Amino acid sequence: LLDPQKNIKMKSVIALALIGSAAAFAPATQPKASVALSADLSSMAGATAPVGPFDPMNLAESGSDETLAWFRAAELKHSRVAMLATTGYIVQGSGIHFPGMLSSDVSFESLSTMKPLEAWGAVPDAGKAQILGTIFIAELISESKAVHYTKGGSLPTIVFPPVDFSGVDAVTLKKKQDAELNNGRLAMISIMSFFAAVSIPGSVPALVGNAAF
């Protein structure tokens, strides 16, 4: 009979040998593919004085280059929407309106007498569906490019109307991109303050007493 300690050692050797032989037939682990976007927040559009790289929550460090590209595209889209929303709110709140009728029973003039959010509620459902449908089509077009922006493609561009910047030199284009993002960030703060002023009276002291709120 084998000594108990030798028996344990023998079993350990056999087990290690079996594990080693099994590993030899196991498929090799494939490294995950990574797209080298060389994304550097400090060199991206929008990083201007005096703020510099605008990332107060350090989202740029929460994922890969693809994640950073997705965050930038989302910021860009929200900036554009916020600029349109802020401008629209100010125009509507000032009483400026198109002539004629929005629908058979709703005139643009009647909408101009309402607060912007009340005016949206007065838009017929068919009109709301057309607006949301247009937004969906624009989003679909911007996300359906041959090379997606998370894979190294260009960031979403304005769809309606399309704007061609191919003839703009690099320095001017960078300046315009910086301005778009910085203005968009301010617009996001503005439209949120507008909603706060409407929803919580007195929450935005600068807007207290303004007829549009």
Coordinates of C-alpha atoms in Angstrom, one line a residue:
L1 CA 0.0 0.0 0.0
L2 CA 1.1 3.5 -0.7
D3 CA 1.9 5.9 2.0
P4 CA -1.1 8.3 2.5
Q5 CA 0.9 11.4 1.9
K6 CA 2.5 9.9 -1.3
N7 CA -1.0 8.9 -2.4
I8 CA -2.2 12.5 -2.0
K9 CA 0.8 13.8 -3.9
M10 CA 0.2 11.3 -6.7
K11 CA -3.4 12.4 -7.0
S12 CA -2.4 16.0 -7.2
V13 CA 0.1 15.3 -9.9
I14 CA -2.5 13.4 -11.9
A15 CA -5.1 16.2 -11.5
L16 CA -2.6 18.8 -12.6
A17 CA -1.7 16.7 -15.6
L18 CA -5.4 16.3 -16.6
I19 CA -6.0 20.1 -16.2
G20 CA -2.9 20.8 -18.4
S21 CA -4.0 18.4 -21.1
A22 CA -7.5 19.8 -21.1
A23 CA -6.2 23.3 -21.4
A24 CA -4.2 22.3 -24.5
F25 CA -7.4 21.5 -26.3
A26 CA -9.3 24.6 -25.0
P27 CA -9.9 27.4 -27.6
A28 CA -7.5 30.2 -27.1
T29 CA -9.0 33.4 -25.7
Q30 CA -9.3 36.0 -28.4
P31 CA -8.5 39.6 -27.4
K32 CA -11.4 42.0 -27.8
A33 CA -11.3 44.1 -30.9
S34 CA -10.7 47.8 -30.2
V35 CA -11.1 50.7 -32.5
A36 CA -8.3 53.1 -32.2
L37 CA -10.0 56.5 -32.3
S38 CA -7.2 58.2 -30.5
A39 CA -9.8 60.2 -28.7
D40 CA -8.2 62.9 -26.5
L41 CA -10.7 65.1 -24.7
S42 CA -8.4 68.1 -24.6
S43 CA -8.0 68.1 -28.4
M44 CA -11.7 67.6 -29.2
A45 CA -14.0 70.4 -30.2
G46 CA -15.4 72.4 -27.3
A47 CA -12.3 72.4 -25.2
T48 CA -11.7 76.2 -25.0
A49 CA -10.6 78.8 -22.5
P50 CA -11.5 79.5 -19.8
V51 CA -13.2 76.2 -19.0
G52 CA -11.0 73.9 -21.1
P53 CA -12.2 70.3 -21.5
F54 CA -15.8 70.3 -20.3
D55 CA -16.3 67.0 -18.4
P56 CA -17.5 67.8 -14.9
M57 CA -18.5 64.2 -14.2
N58 CA -15.4 62.6 -15.8
L59 CA -17.6 60.6 -18.2
A60 CA -14.6 60.5 -20.7
E61 CA -12.9 58.1 -18.3
S62 CA -15.9 55.8 -17.9
G63 CA -15.3 53.6 -21.0
S64 CA -13.5 53.1 -24.2
D65 CA -12.8 55.4 -27.1
E66 CA -16.1 54.2 -28.6
T67 CA -17.9 55.2 -25.5
L68 CA -16.3 58.7 -25.6
A69 CA -17.4 59.1 -29.2
W70 CA -21.0 58.1 -28.3
F71 CA -21.0 60.7 -25.4
R72 CA -19.7 63.4 -27.8
A73 CA -22.4 62.6 -30.4
A74 CA -25.1 62.7 -27.7
E75 CA -23.8 66.0 -26.4
L76 CA -23.7 67.4 -29.9
K77 CA -27.3 66.3 -30.7
H78 CA -28.6 67.6 -27.4
S79 CA -26.8 70.9 -27.9
R80 CA -28.5 71.4 -31.3
V81 CA -31.9 70.5 -29.9
A82 CA -31.4 72.8 -26.9
M83 CA -30.4 75.7 -29.1
L84 CA -33.6 75.2 -31.2
A85 CA -35.7 74.8 -28.1
T86 CA -34.3 77.9 -26.4
T87 CA -34.7 80.0 -29.5
G88 CA -38.3 78.6 -30.1
Y89 CA -39.2 79.3 -26.5
I90 CA -38.0 82.9 -26.7
V91 CA -39.7 83.5 -30.0
Q92 CA -43.0 82.0 -28.8
G93 CA -42.9 83.8 -25.5
S94 CA -42.3 87.1 -27.3
G95 CA -45.6 86.6 -29.2
I96 CA -43.9 86.3 -32.6
H97 CA -45.8 83.8 -34.8
F98 CA -46.5 82.7 -38.4
P99 CA -49.6 84.0 -40.2
G100 CA -52.6 81.8 -40.9
M101 CA -53.7 78.5 -39.5
L102 CA -51.8 75.6 -38.0
S103 CA -54.8 73.4 -38.5
S104 CA -58.5 73.8 -39.4
D105 CA -59.3 75.0 -35.8
V106 CA -56.0 76.2 -34.4
S107 CA -54.4 79.5 -35.6
F108 CA -50.8 80.5 -35.1
E109 CA -52.0 83.7 -33.5
S110 CA -54.0 81.8 -30.8
L111 CA -50.8 79.8 -30.0
S112 CA -48.8 83.0 -29.6
T113 CA -51.1 84.1 -26.7
M114 CA -50.2 80.9 -24.7
K115 CA -47.1 80.0 -22.8
P116 CA -44.8 77.8 -24.9
L117 CA -45.6 74.6 -23.1
E118 CA -49.3 75.3 -23.2
A119 CA -49.0 76.0 -27.0
W120 CA -47.4 72.6 -27.5
G121 CA -50.4 71.0 -25.7
A122 CA -52.7 72.8 -28.0
V123 CA -51.1 71.4 -31.2
P124 CA -53.3 68.7 -32.7
D125 CA -52.1 65.1 -32.3
A126 CA -51.5 64.8 -36.0
G127 CA -49.1 67.8 -35.9
K128 CA -47.2 66.3 -33.0
A129 CA -46.9 63.1 -34.8
Q130 CA -45.4 64.9 -37.9
I131 CA -42.9 66.7 -35.7
L132 CA -41.9 63.5 -33.9
G133 CA -41.8 61.6 -37.2
T134 CA -39.4 64.2 -38.7
I135 CA -37.1 63.9 -35.6
F136 CA -37.1 60.1 -36.0
I137 CA -36.2 60.3 -39.6
A138 CA -33.4 62.7 -38.9
E139 CA -32.1 60.4 -36.1
L140 CA -32.3 57.4 -38.4
I141 CA -30.3 59.1 -41.1
S142 CA -27.6 60.3 -38.7
E143 CA -27.2 56.8 -37.2
S144 CA -27.2 54.9 -40.5
K145 CA -23.9 56.0 -42.0
A146 CA -21.6 53.4 -43.6
V147 CA -19.0 53.9 -40.9
H148 CA -20.6 54.7 -37.5
Y149 CA -19.1 57.5 -35.4
T150 CA -18.2 54.9 -32.7
K151 CA -16.2 53.1 -35.2
G152 CA -14.2 56.0 -36.5
G153 CA -16.7 57.7 -38.7
S154 CA -17.7 61.3 -38.7
L155 CA -19.9 62.7 -36.0
P156 CA -23.6 63.4 -36.7
T157 CA -24.2 66.3 -39.0
I158 CA -27.2 68.5 -39.4
V159 CA -29.8 66.7 -41.6
F160 CA -32.5 69.3 -42.2
P161 CA -31.2 71.3 -44.0
P162 CA -27.9 69.6 -44.8
V163 CA -24.8 71.9 -44.4
D164 CA -21.7 71.3 -46.4
F165 CA -18.5 72.4 -44.6
S166 CA -16.1 70.7 -47.1
G167 CA -14.9 74.0 -48.4
V168 CA -14.1 75.4 -44.9
D169 CA -10.5 75.4 -43.8
A170 CA -9.5 73.4 -40.7
V171 CA -8.9 76.4 -38.5
T172 CA -12.2 78.1 -39.2
L173 CA -14.1 74.7 -38.9
K174 CA -12.5 74.1 -35.5
K175 CA -13.6 77.6 -34.4
K176 CA -17.2 76.9 -35.6
Q177 CA -17.3 73.5 -33.9
D178 CA -16.1 75.1 -30.6
A179 CA -18.8 77.7 -30.9
E180 CA -21.5 75.2 -31.6
L181 CA -20.7 73.1 -28.6
N182 CA -20.2 75.9 -26.2
N183 CA -23.4 77.7 -27.3
G184 CA -25.2 74.3 -27.1
R185 CA -24.0 73.7 -23.5
L186 CA -25.4 77.2 -22.5
A187 CA -28.6 76.4 -24.4
M188 CA -29.0 73.2 -22.4
I189 CA -28.7 75.1 -19.2
S190 CA -31.1 77.8 -20.6
I191 CA -33.9 75.4 -21.6
M192 CA -33.7 73.5 -18.3
S193 CA -34.0 76.8 -16.4
F194 CA -37.0 77.7 -18.6
F195 CA -38.7 74.4 -17.7
A196 CA -37.8 74.9 -14.0
A197 CA -39.3 78.4 -14.1
V198 CA -42.6 77.1 -15.6
S199 CA -42.8 74.0 -13.3
I200 CA -41.6 75.6 -10.0
P201 CA -42.6 79.3 -9.7
G202 CA -39.8 81.4 -8.3
S203 CA -37.1 78.7 -8.9
V204 CA -35.3 81.0 -11.4
P205 CA -35.3 84.5 -9.9
A206 CA -34.2 86.2 -13.2
L207 CA -37.4 84.9 -14.8
V208 CA -39.9 85.9 -12.1
G209 CA -42.6 88.1 -13.4
N210 CA -41.9 87.3 -17.1
A211 CA -45.1 86.7 -19.0
A212 CA -43.6 83.8 -20.9
F213 CA -43.2 81.8 -17.6

